[in-house]
Amino acid sequence: MFPGALADRDDADYVLLGAPLDVSTSFQPGTRFGPDRVRTFSRTFDDFDHLTAAHFTELGVHDAGDLHAWDDAAEYLDFLGGTLADVRDDGALPLLLGGEHTVSIAGVRACAPATVVVLDAHLDLRREYDGNPLSHSTVVRHALDVAERAVIVGARTGSEAEWERAAADDVTVVPPEEAGEWAPDVEGPVYLSVDVDAADPAYAPGTGTMEPFGLTPREMHRIVRSLAPDCVGFDVVEVNDRDDGQAATLAGKLLRAFVFAHAAADA
């Protein structure tokens, strides 16, 4: 169980679900261990948040465990999306723990936001990668099948075709050097996806495709907190087991920051 996620399913305002998909990781695998790693390395966090004067255990978070992943990504995403849609139908906000970034496609489909904001080192606007149209490097392109606009914060690499796609009117790229001063300007419901590789690898080396010159944890914390009140869904993805817990610790802290800020806005 995620520490402090004590609410019963029927009474929950937030439902956390692990999605340990690990089938298209293109370099260092291990995202199948992500949900458990995040839960484990969140055990030391204090229950109280001084910024909102709230206790995590009192915010109605339920941990529904993991939805076991299998090799057929398309089938898995359909099932995962249905499970997250049930959460929405019950009046709760879904919190998704990856798993590779591909699982965000299910979250976006279930929440049907107007805007998707992604913290990520990569543009993830490919049509396919190595012939796979459901690669983790295609997530933002799939999200734009649902959302009207995508904002990618911290992106610093992509193919030539991806940068050309990113120049279209429905995509905004906020480079790392501008993220510290970026003020979110979003319209309508937002789905927020945090790929932990948005962080500089010095802070979060436990991820599959590290990219230098990234965001600081403080910048990610500020952005997550500022966007949370407008969000209808949240995920944090791409944590693996190849470090000493730095990536999982950051992911767990950002998830909690999201809940604290979202709940405070609803109070």
PDB file of C-alpha atoms in Angstrom:
ATOM      1  CA  MET A   1       0.000   0.000   0.000  1.00  0.00           C
ATOM      2  CA  PHE A   2       1.145   3.554  -0.687  1.00  0.00           C
ATOM      3  CA  PRO A   3       1.886   4.998   2.763  1.00  0.00           C
ATOM      4  CA  GLY A   4      -1.108   6.896   4.098  1.00  0.00           C
ATOM      5  CA  ALA A   5      -3.552   5.675   1.440  1.00  0.00           C
ATOM      6  CA  LEU A   6      -5.958   4.413   4.068  1.00  0.00           C
ATOM      7  CA  ALA A   7      -9.363   5.304   2.619  1.00  0.00           C
ATOM      8  CA  ASP A   8     -11.872   2.637   1.656  1.00  0.00           C
ATOM      9  CA  ARG A   9     -12.539   2.385  -2.062  1.00  0.00           C
ATOM     10  CA  ASP A  10     -16.176   3.462  -1.711  1.00  0.00           C
ATOM     11  CA  ASP A  11     -15.256   6.582   0.264  1.00  0.00           C
ATOM     12  CA  ALA A  12     -12.146   7.603  -1.684  1.00  0.00           C
ATOM     13  CA  ASP A  13     -11.573  10.971  -3.312  1.00  0.00           C
ATOM     14  CA  TYR A  14      -8.388   9.669  -4.958  1.00  0.00           C
ATOM     15  CA  VAL A  15      -7.742   6.130  -6.198  1.00  0.00           C
ATOM     16  CA  LEU A  16      -4.147   5.100  -6.794  1.00  0.00           C
ATOM     17  CA  LEU A  17      -3.474   2.265  -9.225  1.00  0.00           C
ATOM     18  CA  GLY A  18      -0.156   0.697 -10.183  1.00  0.00           C
ATOM     19  CA  ALA A  19       0.396  -0.164 -13.851  1.00  0.00           C
ATOM     20  CA  PRO A  20       3.718  -2.050 -14.075  1.00  0.00           C
ATOM     21  CA  LEU A  21       3.886  -2.222 -17.885  1.00  0.00           C
ATOM     22  CA  ASP A  22       7.434  -2.842 -19.152  1.00  0.00           C
ATOM     23  CA  VAL A  23       7.185  -4.043 -22.749  1.00  0.00           C
ATOM     24  CA  SER A  24       8.479  -1.204 -24.969  1.00  0.00           C
ATOM     25  CA  THR A  25      11.264   0.252 -22.850  1.00  0.00           C
ATOM     26  CA  SER A  26      13.930   1.038 -25.423  1.00  0.00           C
ATOM     27  CA  PHE A  27      17.092   1.054 -23.272  1.00  0.00           C
ATOM     28  CA  GLN A  28      17.209   0.091 -19.591  1.00  0.00           C
ATOM     29  CA  PRO A  29      14.143  -1.972 -18.572  1.00  0.00           C
ATOM     30  CA  GLY A  30      12.771  -2.255 -15.061  1.00  0.00           C
ATOM     31  CA  THR A  31       9.611  -0.129 -14.978  1.00  0.00           C
ATOM     32  CA  ARG A  32       7.738  -3.266 -13.931  1.00  0.00           C
ATOM     33  CA  PHE A  33       9.226  -2.559 -10.497  1.00  0.00           C
ATOM     34  CA  GLY A  34       8.195   1.108 -10.513  1.00  0.00           C
ATOM     35  CA  PRO A  35       4.957   1.002  -8.499  1.00  0.00           C
ATOM     36  CA  ASP A  36       6.475  -1.066  -5.709  1.00  0.00           C
ATOM     37  CA  ARG A  37       9.620   1.092  -5.645  1.00  0.00           C
ATOM     38  CA  VAL A  38       7.583   4.280  -5.285  1.00  0.00           C
ATOM     39  CA  ARG A  39       5.527   2.802  -2.450  1.00  0.00           C
ATOM     40  CA  THR A  40       8.654   1.534  -0.680  1.00  0.00           C
ATOM     41  CA  PHE A  41      10.623   4.772  -0.867  1.00  0.00           C
ATOM     42  CA  SER A  42       7.628   6.849   0.244  1.00  0.00           C
ATOM     43  CA  ARG A  43       7.567   5.194   3.650  1.00  0.00           C
ATOM     44  CA  THR A  44       9.755   7.798   5.313  1.00  0.00           C
ATOM     45  CA  PHE A  45       7.646  10.832   4.399  1.00  0.00           C
ATOM     46  CA  ASP A  46       5.888  12.664   7.220  1.00  0.00           C
ATOM     47  CA  ASP A  47       2.126  12.501   7.123  1.00  0.00           C
ATOM     48  CA  PHE A  48       1.809  16.269   7.639  1.00  0.00           C
ATOM     49  CA  ASP A  49       2.333  18.831   4.874  1.00  0.00           C
ATOM     50  CA  HIS A  50       3.203  22.255   6.252  1.00  0.00           C
ATOM     51  CA  LEU A  51       2.397  24.030   2.968  1.00  0.00           C
ATOM     52  CA  THR A  52      -1.278  23.035   3.161  1.00  0.00           C
ATOM     53  CA  ALA A  53      -1.557  22.222   6.883  1.00  0.00           C
ATOM     54  CA  ALA A  54      -3.027  18.837   5.938  1.00  0.00           C
ATOM     55  CA  HIS A  55      -2.375  15.208   6.775  1.00  0.00           C
ATOM     56  CA  PHE A  56      -2.085  12.799   3.847  1.00  0.00           C
ATOM     57  CA  THR A  57      -3.976  10.114   5.760  1.00  0.00           C
ATOM     58  CA  GLU A  58      -7.010  12.414   5.952  1.00  0.00           C
ATOM     59  CA  LEU A  59      -7.262  13.208   2.238  1.00  0.00           C
ATOM     60  CA  GLY A  60      -9.238  10.160   1.119  1.00  0.00           C
ATOM     61  CA  VAL A  61      -6.603   8.283  -0.876  1.00  0.00           C
ATOM     62  CA  HIS A  62      -7.186   4.608  -1.624  1.00  0.00           C
ATOM     63  CA  ASP A  63      -4.486   2.299  -3.008  1.00  0.00           C
ATOM     64  CA  ALA A  64      -6.138  -0.235  -5.323  1.00  0.00           C
ATOM     65  CA  GLY A  65      -2.891  -2.151  -5.809  1.00  0.00           C
ATOM     66  CA  ASP A  66      -1.444  -3.018  -9.215  1.00  0.00           C
ATOM     67  CA  LEU A  67      -3.214  -4.025 -12.394  1.00  0.00           C
ATOM     68  CA  HIS A  68      -0.972  -6.886 -13.497  1.00  0.00           C
ATOM     69  CA  ALA A  69       0.494  -6.154 -16.930  1.00  0.00           C
ATOM     70  CA  TRP A  70       0.783  -8.483 -19.886  1.00  0.00           C
ATOM     71  CA  ASP A  71       2.548  -8.363 -23.256  1.00  0.00           C
ATOM     72  CA  ASP A  72      -0.353  -7.188 -25.435  1.00  0.00           C
ATOM     73  CA  ALA A  73      -0.040  -3.450 -24.790  1.00  0.00           C
ATOM     74  CA  ALA A  74      -3.154  -2.475 -26.757  1.00  0.00           C
ATOM     75  CA  GLU A  75      -5.321  -4.904 -24.838  1.00  0.00           C
ATOM     76  CA  TYR A  76      -3.746  -3.874 -21.543  1.00  0.00           C
ATOM     77  CA  LEU A  77      -4.326  -0.171 -22.212  1.00  0.00           C
ATOM     78  CA  ASP A  78      -7.988  -0.858 -23.009  1.00  0.00           C
ATOM     79  CA  PHE A  79      -8.454  -2.726 -19.742  1.00  0.00           C
ATOM     80  CA  LEU A  80      -6.497  -0.149 -17.753  1.00  0.00           C
ATOM     81  CA  GLY A  81      -8.470   2.689 -19.326  1.00  0.00           C
ATOM     82  CA  GLY A  82     -11.733   1.011 -18.373  1.00  0.00           C
ATOM     83  CA  THR A  83     -10.564   0.608 -14.796  1.00  0.00           C
ATOM     84  CA  LEU A  84      -9.586   4.288 -14.584  1.00  0.00           C
ATOM     85  CA  ALA A  85     -12.890   5.335 -16.173  1.00  0.00           C
ATOM     86  CA  ASP A  86     -14.676   3.440 -13.385  1.00  0.00           C
ATOM     87  CA  VAL A  87     -12.727   5.534 -10.879  1.00  0.00           C
ATOM     88  CA  ARG A  88     -13.896   8.700 -12.621  1.00  0.00           C
ATOM     89  CA  ASP A  89     -17.506   7.453 -12.736  1.00  0.00           C
ATOM     90  CA  ASP A  90     -17.341   6.936  -8.971  1.00  0.00           C
ATOM     91  CA  GLY A  91     -16.406  10.575  -8.490  1.00  0.00           C
ATOM     92  CA  ALA A  92     -12.755  10.001  -7.580  1.00  0.00           C
ATOM     93  CA  LEU A  93      -9.588  11.248  -9.245  1.00  0.00           C
ATOM     94  CA  PRO A  94      -7.255   8.574 -10.655  1.00  0.00           C
ATOM     95  CA  LEU A  95      -3.585   8.517  -9.637  1.00  0.00           C
ATOM     96  CA  LEU A  96      -1.585   6.220 -11.882  1.00  0.00           C
ATOM     97  CA  LEU A  97       1.819   4.778 -10.972  1.00  0.00           C
ATOM     98  CA  GLY A  98       3.853   3.450 -13.925  1.00  0.00           C
ATOM     99  CA  GLY A  99       5.194   1.424 -15.442  1.00  0.00           C
ATOM    100  CA  GLU A 100       6.498   2.756 -18.723  1.00  0.00           C
ATOM    101  CA  HIS A 101       5.077   5.990 -20.100  1.00  0.00           C
ATOM    102  CA  THR A 102       2.739   4.102 -22.437  1.00  0.00           C
ATOM    103  CA  VAL A 103       0.274   3.674 -19.553  1.00  0.00           C
ATOM    104  CA  SER A 104      -0.473   7.402 -19.682  1.00  0.00           C
ATOM    105  CA  ILE A 105      -2.425   6.765 -22.881  1.00  0.00           C
ATOM    106  CA  ALA A 106      -5.000   4.885 -20.797  1.00  0.00           C
ATOM    107  CA  GLY A 107      -5.141   7.697 -18.252  1.00  0.00           C
ATOM    108  CA  VAL A 108      -5.738  10.345 -20.898  1.00  0.00           C
ATOM    109  CA  ARG A 109      -8.427   8.282 -22.598  1.00  0.00           C
ATOM    110  CA  ALA A 110     -10.228   7.734 -19.287  1.00  0.00           C
ATOM    111  CA  CYS A 111     -10.106  11.391 -18.218  1.00  0.00           C
ATOM    112  CA  ALA A 112     -10.720  13.078 -21.611  1.00  0.00           C
ATOM    113  CA  PRO A 113      -8.919  16.335 -20.710  1.00  0.00           C
ATOM    114  CA  ALA A 114      -8.775  19.469 -22.835  1.00  0.00           C
ATOM    115  CA  THR A 115      -5.060  19.828 -22.160  1.00  0.00           C
ATOM    116  CA  VAL A 116      -2.324  17.324 -21.416  1.00  0.00           C
ATOM    117  CA  VAL A 117       0.736  18.627 -19.594  1.00  0.00           C
ATOM    118  CA  VAL A 118       3.742  16.317 -19.659  1.00  0.00           C
ATOM    119  CA  LEU A 119       6.976  16.747 -17.738  1.00  0.00           C
ATOM    120  CA  ASP A 120       9.438  14.800 -19.849  1.00  0.00           C
ATOM    121  CA  ALA A 121      12.954  14.850 -21.264  1.00  0.00           C
ATOM    122  CA  HIS A 122      11.606  13.553 -24.570  1.00  0.00           C
ATOM    123  CA  LEU A 123       8.972  14.907 -26.946  1.00  0.00           C
ATOM    124  CA  ASP A 124       7.297  11.480 -27.276  1.00  0.00           C
ATOM    125  CA  LEU A 125       5.681  12.578 -30.547  1.00  0.00           C
ATOM    126  CA  ARG A 126       6.833   9.665 -32.700  1.00  0.00           C
ATOM    127  CA  ARG A 127       4.373   7.752 -34.866  1.00  0.00           C
ATOM    128  CA  GLU A 128       6.182   4.557 -33.941  1.00  0.00           C
ATOM    129  CA  TYR A 129       9.507   3.343 -32.585  1.00  0.00           C
ATOM    130  CA  ASP A 130      11.115   0.250 -34.101  1.00  0.00           C
ATOM    131  CA  GLY A 131       7.788  -0.455 -35.780  1.00  0.00           C
ATOM    132  CA  ASN A 132       5.805  -0.254 -32.524  1.00  0.00           C
ATOM    133  CA  PRO A 133       2.998   2.360 -32.610  1.00  0.00           C
ATOM    134  CA  LEU A 134       2.430   1.867 -28.865  1.00  0.00           C
ATOM    135  CA  SER A 135       6.015   2.537 -27.821  1.00  0.00           C
ATOM    136  CA  HIS A 136       6.585   4.724 -24.776  1.00  0.00           C
ATOM    137  CA  SER A 137       8.011   7.294 -27.194  1.00  0.00           C
ATOM    138  CA  THR A 138       4.598   7.812 -28.863  1.00  0.00           C
ATOM    139  CA  VAL A 139       2.630   8.892 -25.789  1.00  0.00           C
ATOM    140  CA  VAL A 140       2.092  12.573 -26.535  1.00  0.00           C
ATOM    141  CA  ARG A 141       1.031  11.836 -30.111  1.00  0.00           C
ATOM    142  CA  HIS A 142      -1.620   9.427 -28.786  1.00  0.00           C
ATOM    143  CA  ALA A 143      -2.685  11.943 -26.121  1.00  0.00           C
ATOM    144  CA  LEU A 144      -3.432  14.448 -28.885  1.00  0.00           C
ATOM    145  CA  ASP A 145      -6.006  12.024 -30.279  1.00  0.00           C
ATOM    146  CA  VAL A 146      -8.032  12.960 -27.178  1.00  0.00           C
ATOM    147  CA  ALA A 147      -6.823  16.348 -25.913  1.00  0.00           C
ATOM    148  CA  GLU A 148      -6.887  19.584 -27.863  1.00  0.00           C
ATOM    149  CA  ARG A 149      -3.460  20.698 -26.699  1.00  0.00           C
ATOM    150  CA  ALA A 150      -0.260  19.266 -25.246  1.00  0.00           C
ATOM    151  CA  VAL A 151       2.332  21.166 -23.214  1.00  0.00           C
ATOM    152  CA  ILE A 152       5.678  19.398 -22.829  1.00  0.00           C
ATOM    153  CA  VAL A 153       7.818  20.822 -20.041  1.00  0.00           C
ATOM    154  CA  GLY A 154      11.500  19.992 -19.838  1.00  0.00           C
ATOM    155  CA  ALA A 155      11.812  18.411 -23.281  1.00  0.00           C
ATOM    156  CA  ARG A 156      15.341  18.515 -24.614  1.00  0.00           C
ATOM    157  CA  THR A 157      15.525  15.775 -27.213  1.00  0.00           C
ATOM    158  CA  GLY A 158      13.572  14.249 -30.081  1.00  0.00           C
ATOM    159  CA  SER A 159      13.875  13.233 -33.702  1.00  0.00           C
ATOM    160  CA  GLU A 160      13.733  15.808 -36.496  1.00  0.00           C
ATOM    161  CA  ALA A 161      10.183  14.696 -37.320  1.00  0.00           C
ATOM    162  CA  GLU A 162       9.158  15.100 -33.686  1.00  0.00           C
ATOM    163  CA  TRP A 163      10.481  18.671 -33.517  1.00  0.00           C
ATOM    164  CA  GLU A 164       8.573  19.438 -36.729  1.00  0.00           C
ATOM    165  CA  ARG A 165       5.374  18.022 -35.152  1.00  0.00           C
ATOM    166  CA  ALA A 166       6.078  20.012 -31.975  1.00  0.00           C
ATOM    167  CA  ALA A 167       5.990  23.228 -34.006  1.00  0.00           C
ATOM    168  CA  ALA A 168       2.252  22.803 -34.687  1.00  0.00           C
ATOM    169  CA  ASP A 169      -0.292  25.015 -32.920  1.00  0.00           C
ATOM    170  CA  ASP A 170      -1.558  22.256 -30.626  1.00  0.00           C
ATOM    171  CA  VAL A 171       1.856  21.647 -29.004  1.00  0.00           C
ATOM    172  CA  THR A 172       3.826  23.907 -26.668  1.00  0.00           C
ATOM    173  CA  VAL A 173       7.358  23.006 -25.619  1.00  0.00           C
ATOM    174  CA  VAL A 174       8.807  24.595 -22.486  1.00  0.00           C
ATOM    175  CA  PRO A 175      12.568  23.932 -22.519  1.00  0.00           C
ATOM    176  CA  PRO A 176      14.380  23.171 -19.266  1.00  0.00           C
ATOM    177  CA  GLU A 177      16.021  26.581 -19.094  1.00  0.00           C
ATOM    178  CA  GLU A 178      12.564  28.246 -19.079  1.00  0.00           C
ATOM    179  CA  ALA A 179      10.791  25.818 -16.740  1.00  0.00           C
ATOM    180  CA  GLY A 180      11.830  27.621 -13.574  1.00  0.00           C
ATOM    181  CA  GLU A 181       9.875  30.727 -14.542  1.00  0.00           C
ATOM    182  CA  TRP A 182       7.077  29.016 -16.474  1.00  0.00           C
ATOM    183  CA  ALA A 183       3.594  30.053 -15.377  1.00  0.00           C
ATOM    184  CA  PRO A 184       1.009  27.468 -16.472  1.00  0.00           C
ATOM    185  CA  ASP A 185      -1.512  28.917 -18.922  1.00  0.00           C
ATOM    186  CA  VAL A 186      -3.982  26.124 -19.557  1.00  0.00           C
ATOM    187  CA  GLU A 187      -7.637  25.978 -20.508  1.00  0.00           C
ATOM    188  CA  GLY A 188     -10.169  23.379 -19.433  1.00  0.00           C
ATOM    189  CA  PRO A 189      -9.540  20.153 -17.534  1.00  0.00           C
ATOM    190  CA  VAL A 190      -5.906  19.072 -17.416  1.00  0.00           C
ATOM    191  CA  TYR A 191      -4.265  15.652 -17.283  1.00  0.00           C
ATOM    192  CA  LEU A 192      -0.785  15.866 -15.763  1.00  0.00           C
ATOM    193  CA  SER A 193       1.800  13.207 -16.571  1.00  0.00           C
ATOM    194  CA  VAL A 194       5.225  13.205 -14.924  1.00  0.00           C
ATOM    195  CA  ASP A 195       7.913  11.137 -16.617  1.00  0.00           C
ATOM    196  CA  VAL A 196      10.616  11.013 -13.983  1.00  0.00           C
ATOM    197  CA  ASP A 197      13.274  11.392 -16.696  1.00  0.00           C
ATOM    198  CA  ALA A 198      12.237  15.049 -16.928  1.00  0.00           C
ATOM    199  CA  ALA A 199      14.525  15.448 -13.945  1.00  0.00           C
ATOM    200  CA  ASP A 200      18.220  15.733 -14.532  1.00  0.00           C
ATOM    201  CA  PRO A 201      19.762  12.244 -14.165  1.00  0.00           C
ATOM    202  CA  ALA A 202      21.816  13.577 -11.259  1.00  0.00           C
ATOM    203  CA  TYR A 203      18.572  13.651  -9.253  1.00  0.00           C
ATOM    204  CA  ALA A 204      16.718  10.625 -10.669  1.00  0.00           C
ATOM    205  CA  PRO A 205      19.025   8.050 -12.297  1.00  0.00           C
ATOM    206  CA  GLY A 206      16.582   5.189 -11.853  1.00  0.00           C
ATOM    207  CA  THR A 207      14.899   5.502 -15.227  1.00  0.00           C
ATOM    208  CA  GLY A 208      15.215   3.905 -18.645  1.00  0.00           C
ATOM    209  CA  THR A 209      16.417   6.684 -20.946  1.00  0.00           C
ATOM    210  CA  MET A 210      18.349   9.317 -19.029  1.00  0.00           C
ATOM    211  CA  GLU A 211      18.955  12.693 -20.663  1.00  0.00           C
ATOM    212  CA  PRO A 212      21.306  15.322 -19.176  1.00  0.00           C
ATOM    213  CA  PHE A 213      20.544  19.014 -18.593  1.00  0.00           C
ATOM    214  CA  GLY A 214      17.144  18.365 -17.054  1.00  0.00           C
ATOM    215  CA  LEU A 215      14.786  19.870 -14.499  1.00  0.00           C
ATOM    216  CA  THR A 216      15.500  20.170 -10.819  1.00  0.00           C
ATOM    217  CA  PRO A 217      13.182  18.482  -8.295  1.00  0.00           C
ATOM    218  CA  ARG A 218      12.277  21.924  -6.953  1.00  0.00           C
ATOM    219  CA  GLU A 219      11.121  23.058 -10.411  1.00  0.00           C
ATOM    220  CA  MET A 220       9.050  19.892 -10.856  1.00  0.00           C
ATOM    221  CA  HIS A 221       7.523  20.331  -7.399  1.00  0.00           C
ATOM    222  CA  ARG A 222       6.448  23.884  -8.164  1.00  0.00           C
ATOM    223  CA  ILE A 223       4.908  22.945 -11.507  1.00  0.00           C
ATOM    224  CA  VAL A 224       3.020  19.945 -10.098  1.00  0.00           C
ATOM    225  CA  ARG A 225       1.606  21.992  -7.243  1.00  0.00           C
ATOM    226  CA  SER A 226       0.579  24.881  -9.492  1.00  0.00           C
ATOM    227  CA  LEU A 227      -1.232  22.637 -11.980  1.00  0.00           C
ATOM    228  CA  ALA A 228      -2.916  20.266  -9.520  1.00  0.00           C
ATOM    229  CA  PRO A 229      -6.063  22.358  -8.906  1.00  0.00           C
ATOM    230  CA  ASP A 230      -6.964  22.173 -12.628  1.00  0.00           C
ATOM    231  CA  CYS A 231      -6.318  18.444 -13.009  1.00  0.00           C
ATOM    232  CA  VAL A 232      -8.726  15.554 -13.558  1.00  0.00           C
ATOM    233  CA  GLY A 233      -6.020  12.882 -13.589  1.00  0.00           C
ATOM    234  CA  PHE A 234      -2.366  12.407 -12.667  1.00  0.00           C
ATOM    235  CA  ASP A 235       0.385   9.911 -13.264  1.00  0.00           C
ATOM    236  CA  VAL A 236       4.063   9.472 -12.568  1.00  0.00           C
ATOM    237  CA  VAL A 237       5.933   6.973 -14.721  1.00  0.00           C
ATOM    238  CA  GLU A 238       9.241   5.503 -15.909  1.00  0.00           C
ATOM    239  CA  VAL A 239      10.708   4.734 -12.474  1.00  0.00           C
ATOM    240  CA  ASN A 240      12.831   1.586 -12.544  1.00  0.00           C
ATOM    241  CA  ASP A 241      15.041  -0.295 -10.085  1.00  0.00           C
ATOM    242  CA  ARG A 242      18.476   0.846 -11.364  1.00  0.00           C
ATOM    243  CA  ASP A 243      19.362   3.344  -8.653  1.00  0.00           C
ATOM    244  CA  ASP A 244      19.354   3.579  -4.862  1.00  0.00           C
ATOM    245  CA  GLY A 245      15.818   4.910  -4.743  1.00  0.00           C
ATOM    246  CA  GLN A 246      16.372   8.499  -5.890  1.00  0.00           C
ATOM    247  CA  ALA A 247      13.865   8.305  -8.776  1.00  0.00           C
ATOM    248  CA  ALA A 248      11.237   6.499  -6.700  1.00  0.00           C
ATOM    249  CA  THR A 249      11.614   8.970  -3.845  1.00  0.00           C
ATOM    250  CA  LEU A 250      11.124  11.914  -6.192  1.00  0.00           C
ATOM    251  CA  ALA A 251       8.108  10.225  -7.811  1.00  0.00           C
ATOM    252  CA  GLY A 252       6.465   9.514  -4.474  1.00  0.00           C
ATOM    253  CA  LYS A 253       7.039  13.049  -3.238  1.00  0.00           C
ATOM    254  CA  LEU A 254       5.545  14.554  -6.402  1.00  0.00           C
ATOM    255  CA  LEU A 255       2.482  12.316  -6.165  1.00  0.00           C
ATOM    256  CA  ARG A 256       1.904  13.433  -2.595  1.00  0.00           C
ATOM    257  CA  ALA A 257       2.474  17.087  -3.548  1.00  0.00           C
ATOM    258  CA  PHE A 258      -0.153  16.710  -6.256  1.00  0.00           C
ATOM    259  CA  VAL A 259      -2.714  15.321  -3.801  1.00  0.00           C
ATOM    260  CA  PHE A 260      -2.005  17.955  -1.158  1.00  0.00           C
ATOM    261  CA  ALA A 261      -2.342  20.818  -3.648  1.00  0.00           C
ATOM    262  CA  HIS A 262      -5.435  19.390  -5.360  1.00  0.00           C
ATOM    263  CA  ALA A 263      -7.202  18.712  -2.064  1.00  0.00           C
ATOM    264  CA  ALA A 264      -6.363  22.173  -0.724  1.00  0.00           C
ATOM    265  CA  ALA A 265      -7.915  23.770  -3.801  1.00  0.00           C
ATOM    266  CA  ASP A 266     -11.092  21.738  -3.315  1.00  0.00           C
ATOM    267  CA  ALA A 267     -11.403  22.573   0.378  1.00  0.00           C
TER     268      ALA A 267
END
